[in-house]
């Protein structure tokens, strides 16, 4: 920051601790992810203390539906209020009815969110790790003919995550979806 400019406090921070990564996002003028760290590198409190200069008003600990983390202690020096929120509910805040697909490292869950609550939920055992392998193979096939080109799993992950963060072009109403 330039001289004379103070950093504005952040009122809301969300933390999602998965099996492979811990992601921290801020809800300010332009909500965005501010950190992504390997899981187990530090506690949530340590991560937040290193990122935030002052306590936040509200800390959202985002978790898989029905799998609220146990024994998480957040000191008041980090956040004044701490709430546990299922990932599907966090993704649809202020949106209304929606279907949310949350892909983790080892699995994914698909949730129908209605009136701010999870109305239906299904989990599958295919997650980001498997999707990265498939993405790498598909990317390798698109390479020009010649010597075999390997696509790293890290590159495949970056491509998959960049595509998953694209905005919805034409949302489909939840009522229009039918199970097979």
Coordinates of C-alpha atoms in Angstrom, one line a residue:
X1 CA 0.0 0.0 0.0
X2 CA 1.1 3.5 -0.7
X3 CA 2.0 6.0 2.1
X4 CA -1.0 7.4 3.8
X5 CA -3.4 4.7 2.7
X6 CA -4.7 2.4 5.3
X7 CA -5.9 -1.0 4.5
X8 CA -9.7 -1.3 5.0
X9 CA -10.8 -4.1 7.4
X10 CA -12.6 -7.1 5.9
X11 CA -16.0 -7.8 7.4
X12 CA -16.4 -11.4 6.3
X13 CA -13.9 -14.2 5.5
X14 CA -14.6 -17.8 4.4
X15 CA -12.3 -20.7 5.0
X16 CA -12.7 -24.1 3.5
X17 CA -10.4 -26.8 4.8
X18 CA -10.4 -29.8 2.5
X19 CA -8.3 -33.0 2.5
X20 CA -5.8 -31.5 0.1
X21 CA -6.1 -27.7 0.3
X22 CA -7.2 -24.9 2.7
X23 CA -8.7 -22.0 0.8
X24 CA -9.3 -18.5 2.3
X25 CA -11.6 -16.0 0.6
X26 CA -12.6 -12.5 1.5
X27 CA -16.0 -10.9 1.0
X28 CA -15.2 -7.2 0.2
X29 CA -15.9 -5.0 -2.8
X30 CA -14.7 -7.8 -5.1
X31 CA -14.9 -11.2 -3.3
X32 CA -11.9 -13.4 -4.1
X33 CA -9.6 -16.2 -2.9
X34 CA -6.7 -14.7 -1.1
X35 CA -4.8 -17.9 -0.1
X36 CA -4.6 -21.6 -1.0
X37 CA -2.4 -23.7 1.1
X38 CA -1.7 -27.4 1.4
X39 CA -3.9 -29.0 4.0
X40 CA -2.1 -29.7 7.3
X41 CA 0.5 -27.0 6.8
X42 CA -1.0 -24.9 9.6
X43 CA -4.1 -24.5 11.7
X44 CA -7.0 -22.3 10.5
X45 CA -6.2 -19.8 13.3
X46 CA -2.5 -19.6 12.2
X47 CA -3.4 -19.1 8.6
X48 CA -5.8 -16.3 9.4
X49 CA -3.5 -14.6 11.8
X50 CA -0.9 -14.5 9.1
X51 CA -3.3 -13.1 6.5
X52 CA -5.4 -10.6 8.5
X53 CA -4.2 -7.5 10.3
X54 CA -7.3 -7.1 12.4
X55 CA -10.1 -9.4 13.5
X56 CA -12.9 -9.9 11.1
X57 CA -16.5 -9.4 12.0
X58 CA -17.6 -12.8 10.7
X59 CA -15.7 -16.0 9.9
X60 CA -17.5 -18.7 7.8
X61 CA -16.0 -22.1 8.2
X62 CA -17.2 -23.8 5.0
X63 CA -17.6 -27.6 5.2
X64 CA -19.2 -30.5 3.3
X65 CA -22.9 -31.0 4.0
X66 CA -23.4 -33.1 7.1
X67 CA -19.7 -33.1 7.9
X68 CA -19.2 -30.2 10.2
X69 CA -15.6 -30.1 11.4
X70 CA -15.1 -31.0 15.1
X71 CA -13.0 -29.2 17.7
X72 CA -12.2 -26.1 15.7
X73 CA -11.2 -23.3 18.1
X74 CA -11.0 -19.8 16.7
X75 CA -9.7 -17.1 19.1
X76 CA -11.5 -13.8 19.3
X77 CA -8.3 -12.2 18.0
X78 CA -9.1 -13.7 14.6
X79 CA -12.9 -13.3 14.4
X80 CA -15.7 -11.8 16.5
X81 CA -18.3 -14.3 15.2
X82 CA -17.7 -17.8 13.8
X83 CA -20.4 -19.7 11.8
X84 CA -20.2 -23.2 10.2
X85 CA -21.8 -23.2 6.8
X86 CA -22.3 -26.1 4.3
X87 CA -20.4 -25.4 1.1
X88 CA -23.6 -25.6 -1.0
X89 CA -25.3 -23.0 1.2
X90 CA -22.3 -20.8 1.1
X91 CA -22.2 -21.0 -2.8
X92 CA -25.8 -20.0 -3.2
X93 CA -26.0 -17.1 -0.7
X94 CA -28.4 -14.5 -2.1
X95 CA -29.1 -16.6 -5.2
X96 CA -32.2 -18.5 -4.5
X97 CA -32.9 -22.1 -5.6
X98 CA -29.8 -23.7 -7.3
X99 CA -27.9 -26.9 -7.9
X100 CA -24.3 -26.8 -6.5
X101 CA -21.6 -29.2 -7.5
X102 CA -18.7 -29.1 -5.0
X103 CA -15.7 -31.1 -6.2
X104 CA -13.2 -31.9 -3.5
X105 CA -9.9 -33.8 -3.9
X106 CA -11.3 -37.3 -3.4
X107 CA -15.0 -36.9 -4.0
X108 CA -17.8 -34.6 -5.0
X109 CA -21.3 -33.7 -3.7
X110 CA -24.2 -32.4 -5.7
X111 CA -26.8 -30.4 -3.7
X112 CA -30.1 -28.9 -4.5
X113 CA -30.5 -25.8 -2.4
X114 CA -33.9 -24.3 -1.9
X115 CA -34.8 -21.4 0.3
X116 CA -31.3 -21.2 1.6
X117 CA -31.2 -24.8 2.8
X118 CA -30.0 -28.1 1.3
X119 CA -33.1 -30.0 0.1
X120 CA -31.3 -32.9 -1.5
X121 CA -27.8 -34.2 -1.5
X122 CA -25.8 -36.9 -3.3
X123 CA -22.1 -37.8 -2.9
X124 CA -19.9 -39.6 -5.4
X125 CA -16.4 -40.9 -5.0
X126 CA -14.9 -39.1 -8.0
X127 CA -13.1 -35.9 -7.1
X128 CA -10.5 -33.5 -8.3
X129 CA -7.6 -36.0 -8.2
X130 CA -9.4 -38.3 -10.7
X131 CA -10.7 -35.4 -12.8
X132 CA -7.1 -34.1 -13.1
X133 CA -5.9 -37.4 -14.5
X134 CA -8.7 -37.4 -17.0
X135 CA -8.1 -33.8 -17.9
X136 CA -4.4 -34.3 -18.4
X137 CA -5.1 -37.2 -20.8
X138 CA -7.6 -35.2 -22.8
X139 CA -5.3 -32.2 -23.0
X140 CA -2.5 -34.5 -24.2
X141 CA -4.7 -35.7 -27.0
X142 CA -5.3 -32.2 -28.3
X143 CA -1.6 -31.6 -28.7
X144 CA -0.3 -31.5 -32.3
X145 CA 1.1 -34.8 -33.7
X146 CA 4.7 -35.4 -33.0
X147 CA 6.7 -36.5 -30.0
X148 CA 4.5 -37.5 -27.1
X149 CA 3.7 -34.5 -24.9
X150 CA 2.9 -35.1 -21.2
X151 CA 0.6 -32.7 -19.5
X152 CA 1.3 -32.4 -15.8
X153 CA -1.4 -33.0 -13.2
X154 CA -0.7 -29.5 -11.9
X155 CA -1.4 -28.0 -15.3
X156 CA -4.5 -30.1 -15.6
X157 CA -5.7 -28.9 -12.2
X158 CA -5.2 -25.3 -13.2
X159 CA -7.2 -25.8 -16.4
X160 CA -10.0 -27.6 -14.6
X161 CA -10.2 -25.0 -11.9
X162 CA -10.1 -22.1 -14.3
X163 CA -13.0 -23.6 -16.3
X164 CA -15.0 -24.3 -13.1
X165 CA -14.8 -20.7 -12.1
X166 CA -16.4 -19.4 -15.3
X167 CA -19.7 -17.6 -14.7
X168 CA -22.9 -19.4 -15.6
X169 CA -24.0 -18.3 -19.1
X170 CA -27.5 -19.6 -19.0
X171 CA -28.6 -20.9 -15.6
X172 CA -31.0 -23.8 -15.6
X173 CA -33.8 -23.6 -13.0
X174 CA -33.6 -26.3 -10.4
X175 CA -37.2 -27.4 -11.3
X176 CA -36.1 -28.2 -14.9
X177 CA -33.6 -30.8 -13.8
X178 CA -34.7 -34.4 -13.7
X179 CA -32.9 -37.4 -12.2
X180 CA -32.1 -40.3 -14.5

